[in-house]
Short mmCIF file of C-alpha atoms and ligand atoms in Angstrom, two decimals:
data_model
loop_
_atom_site.label_atom_id
_atom_site.label_comp_id
_atom_site.label_asym_id
_atom_site.label_seq_id
_atom_site.Cartn_x
_atom_site.Cartn_y
_atom_site.Cartn_z
CA UNK N 1 -117.13 -39.78 8.29
CA UNK N 2 -114.03 -39.26 6.20
CA UNK N 3 -112.33 -35.86 6.25
CA UNK N 4 -111.45 -35.84 2.57
CA UNK N 5 -113.89 -34.32 0.13
CA UNK N 6 -114.62 -35.78 -3.28
CA UNK N 7 -114.82 -33.51 -6.34
CA UNK N 8 -115.99 -34.75 -9.74
CA UNK N 9 -115.20 -32.61 -12.75
CA UNK N 10 -116.41 -32.73 -16.34
CA UNK N 11 -113.86 -30.56 -18.24
CA UNK N 12 -114.76 -28.34 -21.18
CA UNK N 13 -113.03 -25.55 -23.08
CA UNK N 14 -116.32 -23.78 -23.67
CA UNK N 15 -118.94 -22.97 -21.04
CA UNK N 16 -122.39 -22.05 -22.33
CA UNK N 17 -124.04 -21.24 -18.99
CA UNK N 18 -126.75 -23.75 -19.89
CA UNK N 19 -126.18 -27.24 -21.21
CA UNK N 20 -128.19 -29.52 -23.46
CA UNK N 21 -127.49 -32.89 -21.84
CA UNK N 22 -126.50 -33.90 -18.31
CA UNK N 23 -123.05 -35.55 -18.26
CA UNK N 24 -124.32 -38.83 -16.87
CA UNK N 25 -121.02 -40.10 -15.52
CA UNK N 26 -120.86 -37.25 -12.96
CA UNK N 27 -124.12 -38.30 -11.34
CA UNK N 28 -123.35 -42.04 -11.56
CA UNK N 29 -119.95 -41.69 -9.84
CA UNK N 30 -121.59 -39.45 -7.24
CA UNK N 31 -123.96 -42.37 -6.55
CA UNK N 32 -121.02 -44.79 -6.42
CA UNK N 33 -119.27 -42.62 -3.79
CA UNK N 34 -119.66 -44.27 -0.34
CA UNK N 35 -121.65 -42.24 2.19
CA UNK N 36 -118.74 -41.73 4.55
CA UNK N 37 -117.17 -39.32 2.01
CA UNK N 38 -120.23 -37.07 2.14
CA UNK N 39 -121.85 -35.60 -0.96
CA UNK N 40 -119.34 -35.11 -3.79
CA UNK N 41 -118.89 -31.61 -5.21
CA UNK N 42 -119.81 -31.72 -8.89
CA UNK N 43 -118.43 -29.31 -11.51
CA UNK N 44 -119.60 -29.42 -15.12
CA UNK N 45 -117.56 -27.00 -17.19
CA UNK N 46 -120.07 -27.07 -20.03
CA UNK N 47 -122.02 -24.86 -17.58
CA UNK N 48 -119.34 -22.87 -15.73
CA UNK N 49 -115.56 -22.75 -15.58
CA UNK N 50 -114.16 -24.81 -12.69
CA UNK N 51 -112.45 -22.91 -9.88
CA UNK N 52 -109.69 -25.01 -8.24
CA UNK N 53 -109.59 -22.79 -5.15
CA UNK N 54 -112.33 -24.91 -3.52
CA UNK N 55 -110.05 -27.96 -3.50
CA UNK N 56 -108.00 -28.63 -0.35
CA UNK N 57 -104.94 -30.79 0.25
CA UNK N 58 -105.94 -34.43 0.71
CA UNK N 59 -109.20 -34.09 -1.28
CA UNK N 60 -109.85 -36.46 -4.17
CA UNK N 61 -110.57 -35.00 -7.60
CA UNK N 62 -112.08 -37.33 -10.21
CA UNK N 63 -111.80 -36.06 -13.79
CA UNK N 64 -113.60 -37.85 -16.64
CA UNK N 65 -112.16 -37.30 -20.11
CA UNK N 66 -112.82 -38.17 -23.72
CA UNK N 67 -110.41 -37.20 -26.48
CA UNK N 68 -112.04 -33.81 -27.11
CA UNK N 69 -111.66 -32.51 -23.55
CA UNK N 70 -108.51 -34.38 -22.49
CA UNK N 71 -106.20 -31.36 -22.68
CA UNK N 72 -108.47 -29.21 -20.52
CA UNK N 73 -108.76 -32.16 -18.12
CA UNK N 74 -104.97 -32.30 -17.82
CA UNK N 75 -104.84 -28.56 -17.01
CA UNK N 76 -107.32 -29.13 -14.19
CA UNK N 77 -105.38 -32.21 -13.01
CA UNK N 78 -102.22 -30.17 -12.68
CA UNK N 79 -103.98 -27.29 -10.93
CA UNK N 80 -105.56 -29.50 -8.27
CA UNK N 81 -102.42 -31.62 -7.86
CA UNK N 82 -100.55 -28.39 -7.04
CA UNK N 83 -103.10 -27.86 -4.24
CA UNK N 84 -102.22 -31.25 -2.76
CA UNK N 85 -105.26 -33.20 -3.94
CA UNK N 86 -105.28 -36.80 -5.15
CA UNK N 87 -106.02 -36.78 -8.87
CA UNK N 88 -107.90 -39.67 -10.48
CA UNK N 89 -108.61 -39.76 -14.20
CA UNK N 90 -111.25 -41.93 -15.84
CA UNK N 91 -113.28 -42.06 -19.04
CA UNK N 92 -112.60 -43.44 -22.47
CA UNK N 93 -109.49 -41.37 -23.19
CA UNK N 94 -107.82 -42.17 -19.87
CA UNK N 95 -108.60 -45.85 -20.50
CA UNK N 96 -106.79 -45.66 -23.83
CA UNK N 97 -103.88 -43.46 -22.64
CA UNK N 98 -103.36 -43.99 -18.89
CA UNK N 99 -99.71 -42.96 -19.12
CA UNK N 100 -100.62 -39.64 -20.74
CA UNK N 101 -102.99 -38.85 -17.84
CA UNK N 102 -100.11 -39.50 -15.43
CA UNK N 103 -97.46 -37.45 -17.20
CA UNK N 104 -99.61 -34.56 -18.44
CA UNK N 105 -102.54 -34.57 -16.02
CA UNK N 106 -100.60 -35.32 -12.81
CA UNK N 107 -102.81 -38.37 -12.21
CA UNK N 108 -102.13 -40.35 -9.05
CA UNK N 109 -104.45 -43.03 -10.38
CA UNK N 110 -106.36 -43.94 -13.51
CA UNK N 111 -109.65 -45.85 -13.59
CA UNK N 112 -109.96 -47.82 -16.82
CA UNK N 113 -113.24 -49.09 -18.27
CA UNK N 114 -116.48 -48.75 -16.28
CA UNK N 115 -115.99 -46.87 -13.03
CA UNK N 116 -119.32 -47.92 -11.45
CA UNK N 117 -117.97 -50.62 -9.12
CA UNK N 118 -114.27 -49.83 -8.74
CA UNK N 119 -114.63 -46.18 -7.67
CA UNK N 120 -115.15 -46.91 -3.94
CA UNK N 121 -111.85 -48.89 -3.86
CA UNK N 122 -109.96 -45.98 -5.43
CA UNK N 123 -111.42 -43.59 -2.84
CA UNK N 124 -110.60 -45.92 0.05
CA UNK N 125 -106.97 -46.13 -1.10
CA UNK N 126 -106.72 -42.32 -1.30
CA UNK N 127 -108.18 -42.14 2.20
CA UNK N 128 -105.38 -44.45 3.31
CA UNK N 129 -102.90 -42.20 1.47
CA UNK N 130 -101.83 -44.88 -1.02
CA UNK N 131 -103.77 -44.90 -4.30
CA UNK N 132 -102.80 -47.53 -6.87
CA UNK N 133 -101.65 -46.40 -10.30
CA UNK N 134 -104.45 -48.26 -12.07
CA UNK N 135 -107.95 -49.48 -11.18
CA UNK N 136 -109.36 -51.78 -13.81
CA UNK N 137 -113.12 -51.26 -13.91
CA UNK N 138 -113.58 -53.62 -16.88
CA UNK N 139 -117.04 -54.10 -18.35
CA UNK N 140 -119.67 -54.13 -15.64
CA UNK N 141 -122.68 -56.43 -16.18
CA UNK N 142 -125.84 -54.54 -17.19
CA UNK N 143 -127.66 -55.80 -14.09
CA UNK N 144 -125.06 -54.02 -11.90
CA UNK N 145 -125.11 -50.56 -13.52
CA UNK N 146 -125.54 -47.93 -10.83
CA UNK N 147 -128.49 -45.51 -11.02
CA UNK N 148 -127.42 -41.86 -11.06
CA UNK N 149 -127.94 -39.42 -8.15
CA UNK N 150 -130.38 -37.00 -9.72
CA UNK N 151 -130.86 -35.17 -6.43
CA UNK N 152 -127.53 -33.47 -7.26
CA UNK N 153 -128.55 -32.04 -10.63
CA UNK N 154 -128.67 -28.21 -10.45
CA UNK N 155 -132.23 -27.12 -11.26
CA UNK N 156 -132.96 -25.27 -14.49
CA UNK N 157 -129.60 -25.70 -16.20
CA UNK N 158 -129.97 -28.76 -18.44
CA UNK N 159 -132.50 -29.34 -21.20
CA UNK N 160 -132.23 -33.13 -21.36
CA UNK N 161 -131.35 -35.65 -18.67
CA UNK N 162 -129.50 -38.82 -19.66
CA UNK N 163 -130.24 -42.42 -18.70
CA UNK N 164 -128.53 -45.51 -20.05
CA UNK N 165 -130.34 -48.76 -20.95
CA UNK N 166 -127.62 -50.77 -22.74
CA UNK N 167 -123.84 -50.68 -23.19
CA UNK N 168 -121.90 -52.27 -26.06
CA UNK N 169 -122.56 -52.59 -29.78
CA UNK N 170 -122.18 -55.71 -31.94
CA UNK N 171 -121.10 -53.74 -35.04
CA UNK N 172 -117.53 -52.70 -35.87
CA UNK N 173 -117.58 -49.35 -37.69
CA UNK N 174 -114.06 -48.18 -38.52
CA UNK N 175 -114.45 -44.63 -37.15
CA UNK N 176 -116.03 -45.66 -33.84
CA UNK N 177 -114.36 -46.84 -30.64
CA UNK N 178 -117.51 -47.93 -28.79
CA UNK N 179 -117.41 -51.57 -29.88
CA UNK N 180 -113.78 -51.82 -28.81
CA UNK N 181 -114.13 -50.08 -25.45
CA UNK N 182 -117.67 -51.06 -24.41
CA UNK N 183 -117.45 -54.43 -26.18
CA UNK N 184 -119.57 -56.08 -28.85
CA UNK N 185 -121.76 -58.05 -26.48
CA UNK N 186 -124.71 -55.82 -25.48
CA UNK N 187 -125.19 -55.43 -21.73
CA UNK N 188 -128.86 -54.73 -21.01
CA UNK N 189 -129.81 -52.92 -17.86
CA UNK N 190 -132.74 -54.13 -15.77
CA UNK N 191 -135.98 -52.43 -16.88
CA UNK N 192 -136.98 -51.51 -13.31
CA UNK N 193 -133.67 -49.74 -12.79
CA UNK N 194 -134.14 -47.68 -15.99
CA UNK N 195 -137.76 -46.78 -15.23
CA UNK N 196 -136.86 -45.98 -11.63
CA UNK N 197 -134.44 -43.28 -12.82
CA UNK N 198 -136.86 -41.89 -15.36
CA UNK N 199 -139.62 -41.67 -12.78
CA UNK N 200 -137.27 -39.80 -10.46
CA UNK N 201 -136.35 -37.39 -13.25
CA UNK N 202 -140.03 -36.82 -14.08
CA UNK N 203 -140.70 -36.04 -10.42
CA UNK N 204 -138.01 -33.34 -10.71
CA UNK N 205 -139.51 -31.84 -13.86
CA UNK N 206 -137.39 -33.47 -16.59
CA UNK N 207 -139.70 -34.38 -19.44
CA UNK N 208 -137.02 -34.81 -22.12
CA UNK N 209 -134.62 -37.69 -21.53
CA UNK N 210 -131.82 -39.05 -23.71
CA UNK N 211 -131.30 -42.78 -23.56
CA UNK N 212 -127.51 -42.60 -23.76
CA UNK N 213 -127.12 -46.01 -25.35
CA UNK N 214 -124.48 -47.26 -27.73
CA UNK N 215 -127.10 -48.96 -29.88
CA UNK N 216 -130.75 -49.33 -28.81
CA UNK N 217 -131.31 -52.12 -31.41
CA UNK N 218 -128.55 -54.59 -30.53
CA UNK N 219 -130.11 -57.62 -32.25
CA UNK N 220 -131.16 -57.35 -35.89
CA UNK N 221 -133.44 -59.75 -37.75
CA UNK N 222 -130.40 -60.79 -39.77
CA UNK N 223 -128.49 -61.64 -36.59
CA UNK N 224 -131.38 -63.88 -35.55
CA UNK N 225 -131.56 -65.55 -38.98
CA UNK N 226 -127.80 -66.21 -38.95
CA UNK N 227 -127.93 -67.65 -35.44
CA UNK N 228 -130.88 -69.86 -36.45
CA UNK N 229 -128.67 -71.50 -39.07
CA UNK N 230 -126.10 -72.59 -36.46
CA UNK N 231 -126.31 -76.24 -35.37
CA UNK N 232 -126.02 -75.24 -31.69
CA UNK N 233 -129.11 -73.25 -30.58
CA UNK N 234 -127.31 -71.47 -27.69
CA UNK N 235 -126.51 -68.27 -29.61
CA UNK N 236 -130.03 -68.02 -30.99
CA UNK N 237 -131.44 -68.30 -27.47
CA UNK N 238 -129.07 -65.61 -26.21
CA UNK N 239 -130.08 -63.23 -28.98
CA UNK N 240 -133.76 -63.96 -28.46
CA UNK N 241 -133.35 -63.21 -24.75
CA UNK N 242 -131.60 -59.90 -25.55
CA UNK N 243 -134.39 -58.93 -27.92
CA UNK N 244 -137.08 -59.96 -25.42
CA UNK N 245 -135.39 -57.79 -22.77
CA UNK N 246 -135.63 -54.76 -25.09
CA UNK N 247 -139.37 -55.35 -25.54
CA UNK N 248 -139.80 -55.82 -21.80
CA UNK N 249 -138.08 -52.47 -21.18
CA UNK N 250 -140.21 -50.73 -23.80
CA UNK N 251 -143.39 -52.19 -22.29
CA UNK N 252 -142.40 -50.58 -18.97
CA UNK N 253 -141.54 -47.24 -20.57
CA UNK N 254 -144.95 -47.25 -22.26
CA UNK N 255 -146.50 -46.77 -18.81
CA UNK N 256 -144.69 -43.45 -18.21
CA UNK N 257 -146.66 -40.18 -18.37
CA UNK N 258 -147.80 -39.58 -21.94
CA UNK N 259 -145.92 -36.29 -22.34
CA UNK N 260 -142.51 -37.90 -21.65
CA UNK N 261 -140.13 -37.55 -24.61
CA UNK N 262 -137.30 -40.05 -24.93
CA UNK N 263 -134.54 -39.99 -27.54
CA UNK N 264 -132.03 -42.74 -28.32
CA UNK N 265 -129.29 -43.83 -30.69
CA UNK N 266 -129.94 -46.70 -33.05
CA UNK N 267 -128.78 -48.37 -36.26
CA UNK N 268 -130.82 -47.91 -39.40
CA UNK N 269 -131.53 -51.66 -39.47
CA UNK N 270 -134.25 -51.12 -36.85
CA UNK N 271 -136.54 -49.84 -39.61
CA UNK N 272 -136.63 -53.42 -41.00
CA UNK N 273 -138.57 -54.35 -37.88
CA UNK N 274 -141.95 -52.52 -37.68
CA UNK N 275 -142.83 -54.33 -34.45
CA UNK N 276 -139.75 -52.85 -32.81
CA UNK N 277 -140.32 -49.30 -34.11
CA UNK N 278 -143.96 -49.42 -32.99
CA UNK N 279 -142.85 -50.57 -29.54
CA UNK N 280 -140.38 -47.66 -29.45
CA UNK N 281 -143.13 -45.21 -30.28
CA UNK N 282 -145.40 -46.67 -27.60
CA UNK N 283 -142.46 -46.41 -25.17
CA UNK N 284 -142.42 -42.60 -25.64
CA UNK N 285 -139.25 -42.80 -27.78
CA UNK N 286 -139.99 -39.91 -30.12
CA UNK N 287 -136.59 -39.57 -31.78
CA UNK N 288 -133.35 -41.37 -32.53
CA UNK N 289 -129.90 -40.53 -33.76
CA UNK N 290 -129.31 -42.77 -36.76
CA UNK N 291 -125.75 -43.13 -38.09
CA UNK N 292 -126.30 -42.81 -41.84
CA UNK N 293 -122.63 -41.88 -42.40
CA UNK N 294 -122.60 -42.08 -46.21
CA UNK N 295 -125.20 -42.10 -48.96
CA UNK N 296 -123.07 -44.23 -51.30
CA UNK N 297 -122.27 -47.98 -51.12
CA UNK N 298 -118.54 -47.23 -51.54
CA UNK N 299 -118.61 -44.80 -48.62
CA UNK N 300 -120.37 -47.35 -46.40
CA UNK N 301 -117.86 -50.03 -47.33
CA UNK N 302 -115.02 -47.64 -46.44
CA UNK N 303 -116.31 -47.34 -42.85
CA UNK N 304 -117.28 -51.05 -42.47
CA UNK N 305 -120.94 -50.12 -42.36
CA UNK N 306 -122.23 -52.26 -45.21
CA UNK N 307 -125.34 -53.07 -43.15
CA UNK N 308 -126.65 -49.59 -43.98
CA UNK N 309 -128.58 -48.94 -47.17
CA UNK N 310 -127.72 -46.28 -49.74
CA UNK N 311 -129.49 -44.10 -52.32
CA UNK N 312 -133.30 -44.34 -52.61
CA UNK N 313 -133.51 -47.44 -50.39
CA UNK N 314 -131.80 -45.40 -47.69
CA UNK N 315 -134.28 -42.53 -48.00
CA UNK N 316 -137.18 -45.06 -47.80
CA UNK N 317 -135.75 -46.71 -44.73
CA UNK N 318 -135.25 -43.42 -42.91
CA UNK N 319 -138.80 -42.38 -43.78
CA UNK N 320 -140.08 -45.57 -42.10
CA UNK N 321 -138.99 -44.18 -38.73
CA UNK N 322 -140.85 -40.92 -39.25
CA UNK N 323 -143.94 -42.64 -40.65
CA UNK N 324 -144.13 -44.70 -37.46
CA UNK N 325 -143.70 -41.67 -35.21
CA UNK N 326 -139.96 -41.73 -34.46
CA UNK N 327 -138.12 -38.62 -35.64
CA UNK N 328 -134.61 -39.08 -37.01
CA UNK N 329 -131.49 -37.07 -36.31
CA UNK N 330 -129.38 -38.30 -39.22
CA UNK N 331 -125.63 -38.32 -38.73
CA UNK N 332 -123.48 -38.03 -41.87
CA UNK N 333 -119.70 -38.17 -42.25
CA UNK N 334 -117.77 -36.18 -44.84
CA UNK N 335 -114.16 -36.68 -45.89
CA UNK N 336 -114.37 -40.41 -46.57
CA UNK N 337 -111.76 -41.44 -49.16
CA UNK N 338 -114.56 -42.22 -51.62
CA UNK N 339 -116.16 -38.73 -51.28
CA UNK N 340 -115.92 -36.33 -54.21
CA UNK N 341 -117.21 -32.78 -54.69
CA UNK N 342 -120.60 -34.13 -55.82
CA UNK N 343 -121.04 -36.21 -52.63
CA UNK N 344 -121.93 -33.10 -50.58
CA UNK N 345 -124.80 -32.12 -52.87
CA UNK N 346 -126.00 -35.74 -53.10
CA UNK N 347 -125.97 -36.08 -49.30
CA UNK N 348 -127.91 -32.85 -48.78
CA UNK N 349 -130.49 -34.05 -51.32
CA UNK N 350 -130.93 -37.47 -49.63
CA UNK N 351 -131.23 -35.79 -46.21
CA UNK N 352 -134.09 -33.69 -47.60
CA UNK N 353 -135.79 -36.58 -49.42
CA UNK N 354 -135.61 -38.90 -46.42
CA UNK N 355 -137.76 -36.58 -44.31
CA UNK N 356 -135.35 -36.50 -41.40
CA UNK N 357 -136.09 -33.92 -38.73
CA UNK N 358 -132.54 -32.96 -37.72
CA UNK N 359 -129.14 -33.72 -39.21
CA UNK N 360 -125.49 -33.39 -38.30
CA UNK N 361 -122.65 -33.42 -40.78
CA UNK N 362 -119.30 -34.27 -39.24
CA UNK N 363 -115.85 -34.53 -40.78
CA UNK N 364 -113.98 -37.81 -40.62
CA UNK N 365 -111.53 -37.47 -37.76
CA UNK N 366 -109.25 -40.27 -36.60
CA UNK N 367 -110.19 -40.71 -32.95
CA UNK N 368 -108.04 -42.97 -30.78
CA UNK N 369 -109.41 -46.41 -30.15
CA UNK N 370 -110.72 -46.72 -33.72
CA UNK N 371 -109.51 -48.79 -36.68
CA UNK N 372 -109.16 -45.56 -38.67
CA UNK N 373 -106.84 -44.11 -36.07
CA UNK N 374 -104.61 -47.21 -35.99
CA UNK N 375 -104.26 -47.18 -39.79
CA UNK N 376 -103.62 -43.46 -39.89
CA UNK N 377 -101.00 -43.58 -37.15
CA UNK N 378 -99.19 -46.45 -38.90
CA UNK N 379 -99.20 -44.53 -42.19
CA UNK N 380 -96.55 -42.13 -40.79
CA UNK N 381 -94.06 -44.94 -40.08
CA UNK N 382 -93.28 -43.50 -36.66
CA UNK N 383 -92.49 -39.99 -37.97
CA UNK N 384 -95.74 -38.00 -37.96
CA UNK N 385 -95.64 -34.28 -38.87
CA UNK N 386 -95.55 -31.85 -35.95
CA UNK N 387 -97.95 -28.99 -35.17
CA UNK N 388 -96.56 -26.60 -32.54
CA UNK N 389 -94.04 -29.33 -31.73
CA UNK N 390 -96.79 -31.91 -31.10
CA UNK N 391 -97.14 -34.98 -33.34
CA UNK N 392 -100.32 -34.72 -35.36
CA UNK N 393 -101.17 -38.24 -34.13
CA UNK N 394 -101.64 -36.66 -30.68
CA UNK N 395 -103.83 -33.88 -32.05
CA UNK N 396 -105.85 -33.54 -28.83
CA UNK N 397 -102.72 -32.18 -27.12
CA UNK N 398 -102.53 -29.17 -29.45
CA UNK N 399 -104.07 -26.13 -27.68
CA UNK N 400 -107.76 -25.94 -28.66
CA UNK N 401 -107.48 -22.52 -30.35
CA UNK N 402 -104.72 -23.72 -32.69
CA UNK N 403 -105.83 -27.32 -33.18
CA UNK N 404 -106.37 -28.18 -36.86
CA UNK N 405 -109.97 -29.11 -37.55
CA UNK N 406 -109.39 -31.97 -39.94
CA UNK N 407 -106.65 -34.52 -39.96
CA UNK N 408 -107.48 -37.35 -42.31
CA UNK N 409 -105.69 -36.70 -45.61
CA UNK N 410 -108.06 -37.00 -48.55
CA UNK N 411 -107.01 -38.38 -51.94
CA UNK N 412 -108.95 -35.78 -53.97
CA UNK N 413 -109.69 -32.73 -51.78
CA UNK N 414 -107.81 -30.46 -49.41
CA UNK N 415 -108.90 -30.30 -45.78
CA UNK N 416 -110.15 -26.77 -46.35
CA UNK N 417 -112.28 -27.85 -49.26
CA UNK N 418 -113.89 -30.62 -47.20
CA UNK N 419 -114.49 -28.15 -44.36
CA UNK N 420 -116.02 -25.47 -46.59
CA UNK N 421 -118.25 -27.94 -48.40
CA UNK N 422 -119.36 -29.49 -45.10
CA UNK N 423 -120.23 -26.01 -43.80
CA UNK N 424 -122.22 -25.50 -47.02
CA UNK N 425 -124.34 -28.58 -46.31
CA UNK N 426 -125.05 -27.37 -42.75
CA UNK N 427 -126.05 -23.99 -44.21
CA UNK N 428 -128.39 -25.60 -46.73
CA UNK N 429 -130.05 -28.01 -44.28
CA UNK N 430 -130.56 -25.33 -41.62
CA UNK N 431 -131.62 -22.46 -43.92
CA UNK N 432 -134.75 -20.85 -42.49
CA UNK N 433 -137.15 -21.91 -45.30
CA UNK N 434 -135.97 -25.54 -44.93
CA UNK N 435 -136.42 -25.49 -41.16
CA UNK N 436 -139.87 -23.95 -41.55
CA UNK N 437 -140.83 -26.69 -44.00
CA UNK N 438 -139.64 -29.39 -41.59
CA UNK N 439 -141.46 -27.72 -38.70
CA UNK N 440 -144.71 -29.12 -40.16
CA UNK N 441 -143.96 -32.20 -38.07
CA UNK N 442 -145.55 -30.31 -35.16
CA UNK N 443 -149.02 -28.80 -35.31
CA UNK N 444 -149.46 -25.47 -33.52
CA UNK N 445 -147.79 -22.20 -34.56
CA UNK N 446 -146.17 -21.99 -31.14
CA UNK N 447 -144.68 -25.47 -31.55
CA UNK N 448 -143.43 -24.61 -35.04
CA UNK N 449 -141.68 -21.50 -33.73
CA UNK N 450 -140.15 -23.59 -30.97
CA UNK N 451 -138.96 -26.06 -33.60
CA UNK N 452 -137.21 -23.22 -35.48
CA UNK N 453 -135.53 -22.01 -32.31
CA UNK N 454 -134.29 -25.48 -31.37
CA UNK N 455 -133.00 -26.10 -34.92
CA UNK N 456 -131.04 -22.86 -34.84
CA UNK N 457 -129.63 -23.67 -31.41
CA UNK N 458 -128.57 -27.12 -32.57
CA UNK N 459 -126.82 -25.66 -35.57
CA UNK N 460 -125.03 -23.03 -33.47
CA UNK N 461 -123.82 -25.55 -30.93
CA UNK N 462 -122.65 -28.27 -33.25
CA UNK N 463 -121.83 -26.67 -36.58
CA UNK N 464 -120.39 -23.28 -35.82
CA UNK N 465 -118.51 -24.04 -32.63
CA UNK N 466 -117.21 -27.31 -34.03
CA UNK N 467 -116.26 -26.32 -37.58
CA UNK N 468 -115.07 -22.75 -37.39
CA UNK N 469 -111.32 -22.36 -37.43
CA UNK N 470 -110.86 -18.84 -36.10
CA UNK N 471 -111.38 -18.01 -32.46
CA UNK N 472 -113.33 -14.77 -33.15
CA UNK N 473 -116.00 -16.72 -35.01
CA UNK N 474 -116.04 -19.33 -32.29
CA UNK N 475 -116.62 -16.72 -29.56
CA UNK N 476 -119.46 -15.15 -31.54
CA UNK N 477 -120.95 -18.58 -31.89
CA UNK N 478 -120.72 -19.24 -28.16
CA UNK N 479 -122.46 -15.90 -27.48
CA UNK N 480 -125.26 -16.82 -29.92
CA UNK N 481 -125.63 -20.21 -28.34
CA UNK N 482 -125.94 -18.66 -24.88
CA UNK N 483 -128.54 -16.23 -26.20
CA UNK N 484 -130.57 -18.93 -27.96
CA UNK N 485 -130.13 -21.36 -25.08
CA UNK N 486 -132.26 -19.39 -22.63
CA UNK N 487 -135.59 -19.43 -24.47
CA UNK N 488 -134.90 -22.99 -25.67
CA UNK N 489 -134.31 -24.13 -22.15
CA UNK N 490 -137.77 -22.91 -21.12
CA UNK N 491 -139.28 -25.02 -23.91
CA UNK N 492 -137.78 -28.17 -22.47
CA UNK N 493 -138.65 -27.59 -18.82
CA UNK N 494 -141.45 -29.85 -17.60
CA UNK N 495 -143.87 -29.58 -14.72
CA UNK N 496 -142.45 -31.39 -11.67
CA UNK N 497 -144.54 -34.43 -10.71
CA UNK N 498 -143.41 -35.08 -7.11
CA UNK N 499 -146.15 -37.66 -6.53
CA UNK N 500 -145.46 -39.76 -9.62
CA UNK N 501 -145.35 -43.47 -8.74
CA UNK N 502 -143.37 -46.26 -10.39
CA UNK N 503 -145.51 -47.92 -13.10
CA UNK N 504 -146.93 -51.18 -11.78
S1 SF4 Q 601 -120.99 -46.27 -34.99
FE1 SF4 Q 601 -122.81 -47.03 -33.96
S2 SF4 Q 601 -123.25 -48.97 -35.01
FE2 SF4 Q 601 -121.11 -48.47 -35.48
S3 SF4 Q 601 -119.90 -49.54 -33.90
FE3 SF4 Q 601 -120.27 -47.42 -33.19
S4 SF4 Q 601 -122.09 -47.59 -31.90
FE4 SF4 Q 601 -122.02 -49.43 -33.17
#
């Protein structure tokens, strides 16, 4: 047994006391930690603030960061480094900026790419007192993804658990880094491995599970038609095998207890394929986040998402999901160069017409790893403006309370105008009469009231805390979220099924 202890930390500036979704990476890396290091100590700051005093000299602290929580991650890195611990950073942001994690986060080592298989080597080197500067995890094959350790999840604190079925996305949207970091070749996980985790979660009382996939529909009918035109049939066979594996997984999921509720992320193209949507419904997939992004053809072209539909055809396509029993959380982006004042109203109207159940309206932000970011960074010719002495192209390093909320310059509107109009669309979509109207998607009065509560919670968590610029409003919002979170949490809790068996 090794003497060093392993700590895994998910940083966050805001702690709600309860969280919506389990940070999957924490439980996967815990599973990847060899037994001789004992059970890792997990800290998720979306629940509670991390206290470094539990870390001793010689311990290993793994910190997973994305751009939004990188600065808080660096604070933690420095605090635990000062206590003599080995600091290892991983996650998408550390993969993109390993040097930053070293200089600002006091990282002894950085794990790039997927940590599933390389984590034990990093721990062994710390044990020997000589960690390497970089561990390249690369892109692990889907058949080798590690199932998470759900025995470590604290009871009663998360509404949804998260399980992954596929990594990678064949598209290339300009605002998204997934296809560049996870790759464009989908990596399907083995169905038995996915169902095994879900069964374990059901035994523990999780009924609501997010399939944390990059794109649940990785092969479109158009992809198949294009491949069929190639003289060499190899690509067509590969795509057919990928598609068959999706159906095989869904056939397994269909054998789960009937009250299981799964939610995934998918491109709108899936609605072209009724067989696929019906299989999703049978597989207990009751909802999906669909990246609508823009309701105009110009807007879609601007983000390299021409495969989406616009206008009335878009509303029809989104309705197909609902008509076949899969609710849609539509995701829209504001602040595209083609947006004008009228775009906000038009988007709100399409969102209502399309019969989507939930919606989120985000502002175009240049995140590292994306095409948009590269273009934006180049536009300053090496001399970006400074905010608090920090180049705007490193916006995540500006202290959270003073960080500007919108960075992409717009040709026709000020940042404030885009922000105010975006807030207006949130207000309209989540006005009580609108929510009540949408709550008809469930039958009983109790379920409709629950729907209202969940809608309000969603709005508090993602609109107010994300868009508000002053800290007083943000704190009020966090208090509201905490208050709403408690009753909502009870709605999501399921009855534990300790005797549930794997479907045959
Ligand atoms: S936004 Fe969605 S569809 Fe586009 S590249 Fe990213 S994951 Fe794929």
